[in-house]
PDB file of C-alpha atoms in Angstrom:
ATOM      1  CA  MET A1462      -0.115  -0.291  -0.003  1.00  0.00           C
ATOM      2  CA  GLU A1463       2.692   2.202   0.174  1.00  0.00           C
ATOM      3  CA  SER A1464       2.217   3.489  -3.792  1.00  0.00           C
ATOM      4  CA  LEU A1465      -1.322   4.631  -2.326  1.00  0.00           C
ATOM      5  CA  GLN A1466      -1.121   8.701  -3.457  1.00  0.00           C
ATOM      6  CA  THR A1467      -2.654  10.699  -0.610  1.00  0.00           C
ATOM      7  CA  ASP A1468      -1.755  13.962  -2.280  1.00  0.00           C
ATOM      8  CA  LYS A1469      -5.333  13.886  -4.460  1.00  0.00           C
ATOM      9  CA  TYR A1470      -7.222  14.283  -1.146  1.00  0.00           C
ATOM     10  CA  LYS A1471      -5.869  17.531  -0.226  1.00  0.00           C
ATOM     11  CA  VAL A1472      -7.618  20.488  -1.230  1.00  0.00           C
ATOM     12  CA  THR A1473      -5.157  22.694  -3.470  1.00  0.00           C
ATOM     13  CA  SER A1474      -7.835  24.507  -5.737  1.00  0.00           C
ATOM     14  CA  LYS A1475     -11.390  25.326  -5.711  1.00  0.00           C
ATOM     15  CA  ILE A1476     -13.789  21.960  -4.761  1.00  0.00           C
ATOM     16  CA  SER A1477     -17.165  21.129  -5.162  1.00  0.00           C
ATOM     17  CA  LEU A1478     -18.370  18.802  -2.698  1.00  0.00           C
ATOM     18  CA  LYS A1479     -21.224  17.610  -4.595  1.00  0.00           C
ATOM     19  CA  ASN A1480     -18.497  16.004  -6.755  1.00  0.00           C
ATOM     20  CA  SER A1481     -16.240  14.764  -4.492  1.00  0.00           C
ATOM     21  CA  GLU A1482     -16.302  11.160  -3.827  1.00  0.00           C
ATOM     22  CA  THR A1483     -17.634  10.013  -0.496  1.00  0.00           C
ATOM     23  CA  LYS A1484     -17.001   6.199  -0.623  1.00  0.00           C
ATOM     24  CA  VAL A1485     -13.755   4.824  -1.441  1.00  0.00           C
ATOM     25  CA  VAL A1486     -12.861   0.882  -0.176  1.00  0.00           C
ATOM     26  CA  ILE A1487      -9.450  -0.245   0.541  1.00  0.00           C
ATOM     27  CA  GLU A1488      -8.701  -3.808   0.840  1.00  0.00           C
ATOM     28  CA  ASP A1489      -7.005  -4.587   4.233  1.00  0.00           C
ATOM     29  CA  ALA A1490      -7.699  -0.958   5.297  1.00  0.00           C
ATOM     30  CA  LYS A1491      -7.906  -2.270   8.851  1.00  0.00           C
ATOM     31  CA  LYS A1492      -4.361  -4.136   8.441  1.00  0.00           C
ATOM     32  CA  GLU A1493      -2.719  -1.575   6.681  1.00  0.00           C
ATOM     33  CA  LEU A1494      -3.625   0.705   9.540  1.00  0.00           C
ATOM     34  CA  LYS A1495      -2.365  -1.218  12.050  1.00  0.00           C
ATOM     35  CA  ALA A1496       0.841  -1.104  10.690  1.00  0.00           C
ATOM     36  CA  ILE A1497       1.100   2.942   9.882  1.00  0.00           C
ATOM     37  CA  ARG A1498      -0.382   3.667  13.122  1.00  0.00           C
ATOM     38  CA  LYS A1499       2.273   1.808  14.607  1.00  0.00           C
ATOM     39  CA  LYS A1500       5.039   3.758  12.911  1.00  0.00           C
ATOM     40  CA  LEU A1501       2.858   7.014  13.590  1.00  0.00           C
ATOM     41  CA  GLY A1502       3.456   6.028  17.803  1.00  0.00           C
ATOM     42  CA  ASP A1503       7.259   5.747  17.042  1.00  0.00           C
ATOM     43  CA  LEU A1504       7.212   9.093  15.002  1.00  0.00           C
ATOM     44  CA  GLN A1505       5.571  11.137  17.810  1.00  0.00           C
ATOM     45  CA  ASN A1506       7.852   9.636  20.272  1.00  0.00           C
ATOM     46  CA  ILE A1507      10.813  11.031  18.331  1.00  0.00           C
ATOM     47  CA  MET A1508       8.912  14.582  18.120  1.00  0.00           C
ATOM     48  CA  TYR A1509       8.357  14.316  22.162  1.00  0.00           C
ATOM     49  CA  ALA A1510      11.750  14.018  22.579  1.00  0.00           C
ATOM     50  CA  HIS A1511      12.775  16.610  19.884  1.00  0.00           C
ATOM     51  CA  ASN A1512      10.378  19.370  20.974  1.00  0.00           C
ATOM     52  CA  LYS A1513      10.496  21.667  18.232  1.00  0.00           C
ATOM     53  CA  TYR A1514       7.190  21.168  16.476  1.00  0.00           C
ATOM     54  CA  ALA A1515       3.238  20.536  17.778  1.00  0.00           C
ATOM     55  CA  VAL A1516       0.933  18.839  15.665  1.00  0.00           C
ATOM     56  CA  LEU A1517      -2.958  20.102  15.250  1.00  0.00           C
ATOM     57  CA  ILE A1518      -5.166  17.624  13.655  1.00  0.00           C
ATOM     58  CA  CYS A1519      -8.568  19.235  13.074  1.00  0.00           C
ATOM     59  CA  LEU A1520     -11.728  17.198  12.265  1.00  0.00           C
ATOM     60  CA  GLN A1521     -14.834  18.145  11.162  1.00  0.00           C
ATOM     61  CA  GLY A1522     -17.622  16.268   9.347  1.00  0.00           C
ATOM     62  CA  MET A1523     -21.767  15.749   9.896  1.00  0.00           C
ATOM     63  CA  ASP A1524     -23.171  14.187  12.538  1.00  0.00           C
ATOM     64  CA  THR A1525     -21.964  10.269  12.480  1.00  0.00           C
ATOM     65  CA  SER A1526     -19.155  11.141  10.168  1.00  0.00           C
ATOM     66  CA  GLY A1527     -17.060   8.702  12.232  1.00  0.00           C
ATOM     67  CA  LYS A1528     -14.793  11.459  14.373  1.00  0.00           C
ATOM     68  CA  ASP A1529     -14.861   9.383  17.432  1.00  0.00           C
ATOM     69  CA  SER A1530     -13.920   6.510  16.172  1.00  0.00           C
ATOM     70  CA  LEU A1531     -11.140   7.600  13.825  1.00  0.00           C
ATOM     71  CA  ILE A1532      -9.266   9.116  16.890  1.00  0.00           C
ATOM     72  CA  ARG A1533      -9.832   6.371  18.838  1.00  0.00           C
ATOM     73  CA  GLU A1534      -8.121   4.097  16.057  1.00  0.00           C
ATOM     74  CA  VAL A1535      -5.738   5.976  14.406  1.00  0.00           C
ATOM     75  CA  PHE A1536      -3.917   6.999  17.690  1.00  0.00           C
ATOM     76  CA  LYS A1537      -4.179   4.061  19.830  1.00  0.00           C
ATOM     77  CA  GLU A1538      -0.270   3.190  19.481  1.00  0.00           C
ATOM     78  CA  PHE A1539       0.344   7.223  20.575  1.00  0.00           C
ATOM     79  CA  ASN A1540       2.044   7.333  24.351  1.00  0.00           C
ATOM     80  CA  VAL A1541      -0.835   8.820  26.185  1.00  0.00           C
ATOM     81  CA  ARG A1542       1.838  11.821  27.253  1.00  0.00           C
ATOM     82  CA  GLY A1543       2.185  13.266  23.850  1.00  0.00           C
ATOM     83  CA  VAL A1544      -1.414  13.566  22.491  1.00  0.00           C
ATOM     84  CA  GLU A1545      -4.616  15.154  23.874  1.00  0.00           C
ATOM     85  CA  SER A1546      -8.069  15.236  21.959  1.00  0.00           C
ATOM     86  CA  HIS A1547     -10.497  18.220  22.803  1.00  0.00           C
ATOM     87  CA  SER A1548     -14.107  18.259  21.743  1.00  0.00           C
ATOM     88  CA  PHE A1549     -16.122  21.548  21.291  1.00  0.00           C
ATOM     89  CA  LYS A1550     -19.106  21.504  22.181  1.00  0.00           C
ATOM     90  CA  VAL A1551     -21.689  24.477  22.818  1.00  0.00           C
ATOM     91  CA  PRO A1552     -19.715  27.605  24.530  1.00  0.00           C
ATOM     92  CA  THR A1553     -19.659  27.849  28.116  1.00  0.00           C
ATOM     93  CA  GLU A1554     -20.644  30.944  30.004  1.00  0.00           C
ATOM     94  CA  LEU A1555     -17.144  31.502  30.501  1.00  0.00           C
ATOM     95  CA  GLU A1556     -15.909  30.888  26.510  1.00  0.00           C
ATOM     96  CA  LEU A1557     -18.663  33.268  25.573  1.00  0.00           C
ATOM     97  CA  SER A1558     -17.102  35.726  27.851  1.00  0.00           C
ATOM     98  CA  HIS A1559     -13.895  35.512  25.592  1.00  0.00           C
ATOM     99  CA  ASP A1560     -13.523  36.145  21.689  1.00  0.00           C
ATOM    100  CA  TYR A1561     -14.558  32.825  19.854  1.00  0.00           C
ATOM    101  CA  LEU A1562     -11.295  31.619  19.527  1.00  0.00           C
ATOM    102  CA  TRP A1563      -9.843  31.784  23.064  1.00  0.00           C
ATOM    103  CA  ARG A1564     -11.203  28.425  23.783  1.00  0.00           C
ATOM    104  CA  HIS A1565      -9.096  26.968  20.837  1.00  0.00           C
ATOM    105  CA  TYR A1566      -6.056  28.812  21.772  1.00  0.00           C
ATOM    106  CA  ILE A1567      -5.620  27.838  25.084  1.00  0.00           C
ATOM    107  CA  VAL A1568      -5.818  24.119  24.176  1.00  0.00           C
ATOM    108  CA  LEU A1569      -3.187  24.213  21.646  1.00  0.00           C
ATOM    109  CA  PRO A1570      -0.408  21.450  21.833  1.00  0.00           C
ATOM    110  CA  GLU A1571       2.774  22.263  23.317  1.00  0.00           C
ATOM    111  CA  ARG A1572       5.893  21.992  21.115  1.00  0.00           C
ATOM    112  CA  GLY A1573       6.614  17.959  21.049  1.00  0.00           C
ATOM    113  CA  LYS A1574       2.906  17.486  21.549  1.00  0.00           C
ATOM    114  CA  PHE A1575      -0.256  16.177  18.897  1.00  0.00           C
ATOM    115  CA  GLY A1576      -3.466  17.873  19.720  1.00  0.00           C
ATOM    116  CA  ILE A1577      -6.899  16.653  17.930  1.00  0.00           C
ATOM    117  CA  PHE A1578      -9.637  19.099  18.073  1.00  0.00           C
ATOM    118  CA  ASN A1579     -12.782  16.821  17.332  1.00  0.00           C
ATOM    119  CA  ARG A1580     -15.103  19.642  15.979  1.00  0.00           C
ATOM    120  CA  THR A1581     -13.006  22.897  15.558  1.00  0.00           C
ATOM    121  CA  HIS A1582     -12.791  26.568  15.560  1.00  0.00           C
ATOM    122  CA  TYR A1583     -14.649  25.991  12.189  1.00  0.00           C
ATOM    123  CA  GLU A1584     -17.931  25.578  14.150  1.00  0.00           C
ATOM    124  CA  ASN A1585     -17.676  29.286  14.374  1.00  0.00           C
ATOM    125  CA  VAL A1586     -18.444  29.943  10.517  1.00  0.00           C
ATOM    126  CA  LEU A1587     -20.513  26.635   9.980  1.00  0.00           C
ATOM    127  CA  VAL A1588     -23.251  25.838  12.695  1.00  0.00           C
ATOM    128  CA  THR A1589     -23.177  29.733  13.262  1.00  0.00           C
ATOM    129  CA  ARG A1590     -23.563  30.251   9.478  1.00  0.00           C
ATOM    130  CA  VAL A1591     -26.543  27.721   9.401  1.00  0.00           C
ATOM    131  CA  HIS A1592     -27.872  29.138  13.025  1.00  0.00           C
ATOM    132  CA  PRO A1593     -26.871  32.808  12.833  1.00  0.00           C
ATOM    133  CA  GLY A1594     -28.839  33.440  15.476  1.00  0.00           C
ATOM    134  CA  TYR A1595     -26.302  31.591  17.667  1.00  0.00           C
ATOM    135  CA  ILE A1596     -23.787  34.591  17.019  1.00  0.00           C
ATOM    136  CA  MET A1597     -25.952  37.005  19.340  1.00  0.00           C
ATOM    137  CA  ALA A1598     -24.679  34.985  22.395  1.00  0.00           C
ATOM    138  CA  GLU A1599     -21.438  35.876  21.856  1.00  0.00           C
ATOM    139  CA  ASN A1600     -22.489  39.714  22.682  1.00  0.00           C
ATOM    140  CA  ILE A1601     -20.171  41.024  20.244  1.00  0.00           C
ATOM    141  CA  PRO A1602     -20.095  45.054  20.356  1.00  0.00           C
ATOM    142  CA  ALA A1603     -20.801  46.051  16.488  1.00  0.00           C
ATOM    143  CA  VAL A1604     -23.741  42.807  16.295  1.00  0.00           C
ATOM    144  CA  ASN A1605     -27.018  44.308  17.594  1.00  0.00           C
ATOM    145  CA  SER A1606     -29.435  42.065  15.678  1.00  0.00           C
ATOM    146  CA  VAL A1607     -29.221  39.011  13.387  1.00  0.00           C
ATOM    147  CA  GLU A1608     -29.180  41.595  10.321  1.00  0.00           C
ATOM    148  CA  ASP A1609     -25.613  42.783  11.307  1.00  0.00           C
ATOM    149  CA  ILE A1610     -24.348  39.359  10.460  1.00  0.00           C
ATOM    150  CA  ASN A1611     -23.843  39.799   6.809  1.00  0.00           C
ATOM    151  CA  ASP A1612     -21.327  39.062   4.027  1.00  0.00           C
ATOM    152  CA  ALA A1613     -18.724  41.243   5.223  1.00  0.00           C
ATOM    153  CA  PHE A1614     -19.091  39.706   9.053  1.00  0.00           C
ATOM    154  CA  TRP A1615     -18.406  36.356   7.182  1.00  0.00           C
ATOM    155  CA  ASP A1616     -15.541  37.507   5.293  1.00  0.00           C
ATOM    156  CA  LYS A1617     -13.636  38.899   8.409  1.00  0.00           C
ATOM    157  CA  ARG A1618     -14.315  35.995  10.598  1.00  0.00           C
ATOM    158  CA  PHE A1619     -12.587  33.928   7.793  1.00  0.00           C
ATOM    159  CA  GLU A1620      -9.669  35.930   7.873  1.00  0.00           C
ATOM    160  CA  GLN A1621      -9.099  35.549  11.267  1.00  0.00           C
ATOM    161  CA  ILE A1622      -9.432  31.905  11.270  1.00  0.00           C
ATOM    162  CA  ASN A1623      -6.757  32.283   8.161  1.00  0.00           C
ATOM    163  CA  ASN A1624      -4.680  35.098  10.408  1.00  0.00           C
ATOM    164  CA  PHE A1625      -4.922  32.569  13.465  1.00  0.00           C
ATOM    165  CA  GLU A1626      -3.862  29.418  11.367  1.00  0.00           C
ATOM    166  CA  LYS A1627      -0.901  31.248   9.619  1.00  0.00           C
ATOM    167  CA  HIS A1628       0.260  32.580  13.398  1.00  0.00           C
ATOM    168  CA  ILE A1629       0.569  29.349  15.112  1.00  0.00           C
ATOM    169  CA  ALA A1630       1.879  27.346  11.695  1.00  0.00           C
ATOM    170  CA  GLU A1631       4.633  29.927  11.653  1.00  0.00           C
ATOM    171  CA  SER A1632       5.080  29.637  15.491  1.00  0.00           C
ATOM    172  CA  GLY A1633       5.861  25.470  14.835  1.00  0.00           C
ATOM    173  CA  THR A1634       2.376  24.142  14.496  1.00  0.00           C
ATOM    174  CA  ILE A1635       1.776  21.588  11.648  1.00  0.00           C
ATOM    175  CA  ILE A1636      -1.900  22.085  11.077  1.00  0.00           C
ATOM    176  CA  PHE A1637      -3.505  19.057   8.972  1.00  0.00           C
ATOM    177  CA  LYS A1638      -7.669  19.478   8.554  1.00  0.00           C
ATOM    178  CA  PHE A1639      -9.606  16.478   7.415  1.00  0.00           C
ATOM    179  CA  PHE A1640     -13.279  17.182   6.474  1.00  0.00           C
ATOM    180  CA  LEU A1641     -14.944  13.726   6.676  1.00  0.00           C
ATOM    181  CA  ASN A1642     -16.905  13.575   3.675  1.00  0.00           C
ATOM    182  CA  LEU A1643     -20.220  11.404   4.200  1.00  0.00           C
ATOM    183  CA  SER A1644     -22.863  10.642   2.597  1.00  0.00           C
ATOM    184  CA  LYS A1645     -26.498  11.747   3.377  1.00  0.00           C
ATOM    185  CA  GLU A1646     -27.438   8.180   2.288  1.00  0.00           C
ATOM    186  CA  GLU A1647     -24.798   6.847   4.546  1.00  0.00           C
ATOM    187  CA  GLN A1648     -25.377   9.328   7.214  1.00  0.00           C
ATOM    188  CA  LYS A1649     -29.271   7.720   7.080  1.00  0.00           C
ATOM    189  CA  ASN A1650     -28.215   4.403   7.711  1.00  0.00           C
ATOM    190  CA  ARG A1651     -25.745   5.297  10.735  1.00  0.00           C
ATOM    191  CA  LEU A1652     -28.828   7.118  12.503  1.00  0.00           C
ATOM    192  CA  LEU A1653     -30.840   3.887  11.931  1.00  0.00           C
ATOM    193  CA  ARG A1654     -27.998   1.831  13.685  1.00  0.00           C
ATOM    194  CA  ARG A1655     -28.188   4.038  16.419  1.00  0.00           C
ATOM    195  CA  LEU A1656     -31.953   3.582  16.915  1.00  0.00           C
ATOM    196  CA  ASP A1657     -31.785  -0.255  16.078  1.00  0.00           C
ATOM    197  CA  LYS A1658     -28.971  -0.956  18.620  1.00  0.00           C
ATOM    198  CA  GLN A1659     -29.558  -0.504  21.974  1.00  0.00           C
ATOM    199  CA  GLU A1660     -25.807  -0.071  23.035  1.00  0.00           C
ATOM    200  CA  LYS A1661     -25.998   3.138  20.655  1.00  0.00           C
ATOM    201  CA  ASN A1662     -29.412   4.399  21.487  1.00  0.00           C
ATOM    202  CA  TRP A1663     -27.643   6.819  24.001  1.00  0.00           C
ATOM    203  CA  LYS A1664     -25.845   8.574  20.709  1.00  0.00           C
ATOM    204  CA  PHE A1665     -29.308   9.266  19.153  1.00  0.00           C
ATOM    205  CA  SER A1666     -30.905  12.743  19.673  1.00  0.00           C
ATOM    206  CA  PRO A1667     -33.968  14.236  18.123  1.00  0.00           C
ATOM    207  CA  GLY A1668     -31.870  17.314  17.364  1.00  0.00           C
ATOM    208  CA  ASP A1669     -30.118  15.345  14.796  1.00  0.00           C
ATOM    209  CA  LEU A1670     -33.212  14.935  12.575  1.00  0.00           C
ATOM    210  CA  LYS A1671     -33.792  18.628  12.590  1.00  0.00           C
ATOM    211  CA  GLU A1672     -29.997  19.230  11.447  1.00  0.00           C
ATOM    212  CA  ARG A1673     -30.135  16.729   9.005  1.00  0.00           C
ATOM    213  CA  LYS A1674     -33.138  18.760   7.463  1.00  0.00           C
ATOM    214  CA  LEU A1675     -30.501  21.309   7.082  1.00  0.00           C
ATOM    215  CA  TRP A1676     -27.804  18.975   5.450  1.00  0.00           C
ATOM    216  CA  ASP A1677     -27.656  21.051   1.819  1.00  0.00           C
ATOM    217  CA  ASN A1678     -27.120  24.175   3.856  1.00  0.00           C
ATOM    218  CA  TYR A1679     -24.273  22.844   5.883  1.00  0.00           C
ATOM    219  CA  GLN A1680     -22.509  21.266   2.464  1.00  0.00           C
ATOM    220  CA  GLU A1681     -22.769  24.906   0.852  1.00  0.00           C
ATOM    221  CA  CYS A1682     -21.067  26.190   4.665  1.00  0.00           C
ATOM    222  CA  TYR A1683     -18.505  23.813   4.552  1.00  0.00           C
ATOM    223  CA  GLU A1684     -17.682  23.674   1.124  1.00  0.00           C
ATOM    224  CA  ASP A1685     -17.366  27.805   1.198  1.00  0.00           C
ATOM    225  CA  ALA A1686     -14.905  27.299   4.367  1.00  0.00           C
ATOM    226  CA  ILE A1687     -12.774  24.740   2.631  1.00  0.00           C
ATOM    227  CA  ASN A1688     -12.099  26.749  -0.160  1.00  0.00           C
ATOM    228  CA  ARG A1689     -11.516  30.258   1.588  1.00  0.00           C
ATOM    229  CA  THR A1690      -9.331  28.381   3.945  1.00  0.00           C
ATOM    230  CA  SER A1691      -7.280  25.682   2.688  1.00  0.00           C
ATOM    231  CA  LYS A1692      -3.681  27.039   2.748  1.00  0.00           C
ATOM    232  CA  PRO A1693      -0.059  25.695   2.012  1.00  0.00           C
ATOM    233  CA  HIS A1694       0.470  26.112   5.770  1.00  0.00           C
ATOM    234  CA  ALA A1695      -2.883  24.617   6.891  1.00  0.00           C
ATOM    235  CA  PRO A1696      -4.392  22.448   3.929  1.00  0.00           C
ATOM    236  CA  TRP A1697      -7.664  20.658   4.236  1.00  0.00           C
ATOM    237  CA  TYR A1698      -8.073  17.199   3.214  1.00  0.00           C
ATOM    238  CA  THR A1699     -11.527  15.849   1.883  1.00  0.00           C
ATOM    239  CA  ILE A1700     -11.600  12.428   3.195  1.00  0.00           C
ATOM    240  CA  PRO A1701     -14.154   9.861   1.884  1.00  0.00           C
ATOM    241  CA  ALA A1702     -15.966   8.845   4.727  1.00  0.00           C
ATOM    242  CA  ASP A1703     -18.915   6.194   3.867  1.00  0.00           C
ATOM    243  CA  ASP A1704     -16.354   3.445   4.725  1.00  0.00           C
ATOM    244  CA  LYS A1705     -14.574   3.736   8.259  1.00  0.00           C
ATOM    245  CA  PRO A1706     -11.718   1.448   7.847  1.00  0.00           C
ATOM    246  CA  THR A1707     -10.544   3.588   4.640  1.00  0.00           C
ATOM    247  CA  ALA A1708     -10.894   6.830   5.921  1.00  0.00           C
ATOM    248  CA  ARG A1709      -9.489   6.095   9.131  1.00  0.00           C
ATOM    249  CA  TYR A1710      -6.227   4.674   7.175  1.00  0.00           C
ATOM    250  CA  LEU A1711      -6.240   7.287   4.635  1.00  0.00           C
ATOM    251  CA  VAL A1712      -6.094   9.877   7.708  1.00  0.00           C
ATOM    252  CA  ALA A1713      -2.948   7.750   9.522  1.00  0.00           C
ATOM    253  CA  LYS A1714      -1.646   7.553   5.868  1.00  0.00           C
ATOM    254  CA  ILE A1715      -1.578  11.397   5.115  1.00  0.00           C
ATOM    255  CA  LEU A1716      -0.080  12.089   8.630  1.00  0.00           C
ATOM    256  CA  TYR A1717       2.551   9.806   8.466  1.00  0.00           C
ATOM    257  CA  ASP A1718       3.635  10.694   4.929  1.00  0.00           C
ATOM    258  CA  ALA A1719       3.908  14.224   5.630  1.00  0.00           C
ATOM    259  CA  LEU A1720       5.619  14.089   9.169  1.00  0.00           C
ATOM    260  CA  SER A1721       8.145  11.824   7.676  1.00  0.00           C
ATOM    261  CA  SER A1722       9.004  14.232   5.255  1.00  0.00           C
ATOM    262  CA  TYR A1723      10.528  16.595   7.694  1.00  0.00           C
ATOM    263  CA  GLU A1724      14.067  15.826   7.653  1.00  0.00           C
ATOM    264  CA  ASP A1725      15.024  17.771  10.493  1.00  0.00           C
ATOM    265  CA  ILE A1726      12.622  15.842  13.107  1.00  0.00           C
ATOM    266  CA  LYS A1727      14.786  13.394  14.796  1.00  0.00           C
ATOM    267  CA  GLU A1728      16.251  12.099  18.150  1.00  0.00           C
ATOM    268  CA  PRO A1729      18.420  14.618  19.765  1.00  0.00           C
ATOM    269  CA  GLU A1730      21.657  13.784  20.362  1.00  0.00           C
ATOM    270  CA  LEU A1731      23.648  13.375  23.669  1.00  0.00           C
ATOM    271  CA  ASP A1732      26.102  15.783  24.869  1.00  0.00           C
ATOM    272  CA  ASP A1733      29.414  14.989  24.175  1.00  0.00           C
ATOM    273  CA  ASP A1734      30.395  14.877  27.994  1.00  0.00           C
ATOM    274  CA  ILE A1735      27.631  12.170  28.189  1.00  0.00           C
ATOM    275  CA  LYS A1736      28.769  10.210  25.085  1.00  0.00           C
ATOM    276  CA  GLU A1737      32.029   9.812  26.330  1.00  0.00           C
ATOM    277  CA  ASN A1738      31.253   8.704  30.086  1.00  0.00           C
ATOM    278  CA  LEU A1739      28.296   6.237  28.829  1.00  0.00           C
ATOM    279  CA  GLU A1740      30.571   2.809  29.823  1.00  0.00           C
ATOM    280  CA  LEU A1741      31.469   4.838  33.292  1.00  0.00           C
ATOM    281  CA  TYR A1742      27.758   4.922  33.782  1.00  0.00           C
ATOM    282  CA  ARG A1743      26.812   1.439  33.200  1.00  0.00           C
ATOM    283  CA  LYS A1744      29.962   0.307  35.403  1.00  0.00           C
ATOM    284  CA  THR A1745      28.779   2.359  38.009  1.00  0.00           C
ATOM    285  CA  LEU A1746      25.047   0.903  37.882  1.00  0.00           C
ATOM    286  CA  SER A1747      26.133  -2.776  37.291  1.00  0.00           C
ATOM    287  CA  ASN A1748      28.689  -2.367  40.347  1.00  0.00           C
ATOM    288  CA  GLU A1749      25.685  -1.217  42.755  1.00  0.00           C
TER     289      GLU A1749
END
């Protein structure tokens, strides 16, 4: 599977989600994932010791697109000290008392660590764009009514997001943004499974059906957001998500291929003084 070219999933020019594939099936995807996530885990250990780059992985997708299970399966081999996952729900009262990027900024990964955003700062130009009334809870001085949330407002917000990502990229954060591209039919099947399987009932909410009715609105907003914000320093990847094993493998391979191309990421060398005395330290321990 080494010959698999993942660059075709990177957004480098304007895309149409309507014309983007949602289902790709890779034979032995589970087996391939098992091998590559071990390599990713080893690379994470090196990056932790190297302590120069942070990695931010952003996951977006419609409900049931498989974000949670992808995190569980792709990062299974990671040392827990080197990876943190954050899921962004409805903003709390404290979060709303700050600007909308604050809650994302304060949990950015440290150098040497991986950070996973399960739903991300893009919720602020997706959910809020479909439901602009939510913006009113932010209590922004220049926004006194929903009518103030116009095209200029969204243009400014996209500019702010692009600046945010450019800043952290220039400070040493390697950014990956994955859109799990699920078909409407597959979402229907997954929602039905939540209803049919008792152990999955807790995942279902009647609100899922209300949001599903806004499918086309969400697709339009996702497409616009991806086209406006896929940059060389913070690229989007559209991942066919109807087949979960394939989606997980594609994300893992994209991460590994990109990160292993950094020639300066390597284990730090010991100081010369320590190197010269390794045998002495060994004898000291052996003679205890």
